[in-house]
Coordinates of C-alpha atoms in Angstrom, one line a residue:
M1 CA -32.5 -130.3 89.8
K2 CA -35.1 -130.2 87.0
K3 CA -33.5 -133.3 85.4
Q4 CA -33.7 -135.2 88.7
K5 CA -37.4 -134.3 89.0
F6 CA -38.0 -135.6 85.5
Q7 CA -36.1 -138.8 86.2
I8 CA -38.0 -139.4 89.5
A9 CA -41.4 -138.8 87.8
A10 CA -40.4 -141.1 84.9
L11 CA -39.4 -143.9 87.3
F12 CA -42.6 -143.4 89.3
L13 CA -44.7 -143.7 86.2
M14 CA -42.8 -146.8 85.1
G15 CA -43.4 -148.3 88.5
I16 CA -47.2 -147.7 88.2
I17 CA -47.2 -149.2 84.7
S18 CA -45.2 -152.2 86.0
V19 CA -47.5 -152.8 88.9
N20 CA -50.7 -152.5 86.8
T21 CA -49.2 -154.9 84.2
L22 CA -48.3 -157.5 86.8
A23 CA -51.8 -157.2 88.5
A24 CA -53.5 -157.7 85.1
N25 CA -51.2 -160.6 84.0
P26 CA -49.7 -162.2 87.1
D27 CA -48.1 -165.0 85.0
K28 CA -46.2 -162.6 82.8
T29 CA -42.9 -160.9 83.5
L30 CA -42.5 -157.2 83.9
P31 CA -41.6 -155.1 80.9
A32 CA -38.0 -154.0 80.5
I33 CA -37.2 -150.7 82.1
T34 CA -34.9 -148.5 80.0
N35 CA -33.2 -145.2 80.7
N36 CA -34.8 -143.6 77.6
Y37 CA -37.0 -140.7 78.9
A38 CA -37.4 -139.1 75.5
D39 CA -40.8 -140.9 75.0
L40 CA -42.1 -139.4 78.2
A41 CA -40.9 -135.9 77.4
D42 CA -42.8 -135.8 74.0
P43 CA -46.4 -134.7 73.7
H44 CA -48.8 -137.6 73.0
F45 CA -51.7 -137.2 70.6
K46 CA -54.8 -139.5 70.3
V47 CA -57.4 -139.1 67.5
K48 CA -60.9 -140.0 68.7
G49 CA -63.4 -139.6 66.0
E50 CA -63.3 -135.9 65.0
R51 CA -61.3 -134.9 68.1
I52 CA -57.6 -134.7 68.8
L53 CA -56.6 -135.2 72.5
V54 CA -53.2 -133.8 73.5
N55 CA -51.3 -134.8 76.7
F56 CA -47.9 -133.4 77.7
L57 CA -45.9 -133.8 80.8
N58 CA -44.0 -130.5 81.2
L59 CA -41.7 -131.1 84.1
E60 CA -39.3 -128.3 83.2
G61 CA -42.1 -125.7 83.4
N62 CA -41.5 -124.3 79.9
T63 CA -44.1 -122.2 78.1
V64 CA -46.0 -124.5 75.8
I65 CA -47.6 -123.3 72.6
V66 CA -50.6 -125.2 71.1
K67 CA -51.7 -124.3 67.6
V68 CA -54.4 -125.5 65.2
L69 CA -53.6 -124.9 61.5
D70 CA -55.7 -125.6 58.4
Q71 CA -54.4 -127.1 55.2
E72 CA -53.1 -123.7 54.0
N73 CA -51.1 -123.3 57.2
R74 CA -53.3 -120.5 58.5
V75 CA -53.4 -120.4 62.3
L76 CA -57.0 -121.0 63.4
Y77 CA -56.2 -121.2 67.2
M78 CA -53.2 -120.6 69.3
E79 CA -52.7 -120.8 73.1
R80 CA -49.6 -120.2 75.2
I81 CA -49.7 -122.2 78.4
K82 CA -47.3 -121.1 81.2
D83 CA -46.3 -122.7 84.5
A84 CA -48.3 -125.9 83.9
T85 CA -46.8 -129.3 84.7
V86 CA -49.5 -131.3 83.0
I87 CA -51.1 -130.1 79.8
E88 CA -54.3 -131.7 78.6
K89 CA -56.2 -130.4 75.6
A90 CA -59.1 -131.7 73.6
I91 CA -59.6 -130.1 70.2
N92 CA -63.0 -130.7 68.7
F93 CA -63.4 -130.6 64.9
E94 CA -67.1 -131.8 64.8
K95 CA -68.2 -128.5 63.4
A96 CA -65.2 -127.8 61.2
Y97 CA -65.4 -127.5 57.4
E98 CA -64.1 -130.3 55.3
G99 CA -60.3 -130.3 55.0
I100 CA -57.0 -131.3 56.6
Y101 CA -56.2 -129.8 60.0
R102 CA -53.0 -130.0 62.1
V103 CA -52.5 -129.6 65.8
E104 CA -49.0 -128.5 66.8
V105 CA -47.3 -128.5 70.2
S106 CA -44.0 -126.7 70.7
L107 CA -42.0 -125.3 73.5
S108 CA -41.3 -121.6 73.5
G109 CA -37.8 -120.9 72.1
E110 CA -37.4 -124.4 70.7
K111 CA -37.3 -125.2 67.0
E112 CA -38.7 -128.7 67.3
N113 CA -42.5 -129.1 67.3
F114 CA -44.8 -132.1 67.5
S115 CA -48.0 -132.4 65.5
E116 CA -50.9 -134.6 64.6
T117 CA -53.0 -134.3 61.5
L118 CA -56.7 -135.0 61.0
K119 CA -58.7 -135.1 57.8
I120 CA -62.3 -134.1 57.9
V121 CA -64.6 -135.5 55.2
R122 CA -68.3 -134.5 55.0

């Protein structure tokens, strides 16, 4: 049942993207639709200046752990998010000391984690 929900949501999102692409470029063909849902299931990171934006579609309702670590692997921030389908976080490093920071996203009980690194230079 959870897999079906994920597949339906993925197809819905691809449909929206296809309609928006066609509306913006009516002379172009639609992008190819594949059955690879792995890209949608992974957290997405975007670095904007001295901020890292995290988006994650958690259709299976797992507990998600968000951590911020410094260059010596010390945990500076950790949050467990339960029962959330859409996870959006903005981590601001504007007042951080100079160094390398890493934002990690992982699912509770899973070994695999996803991360993005940001270097702060003052």
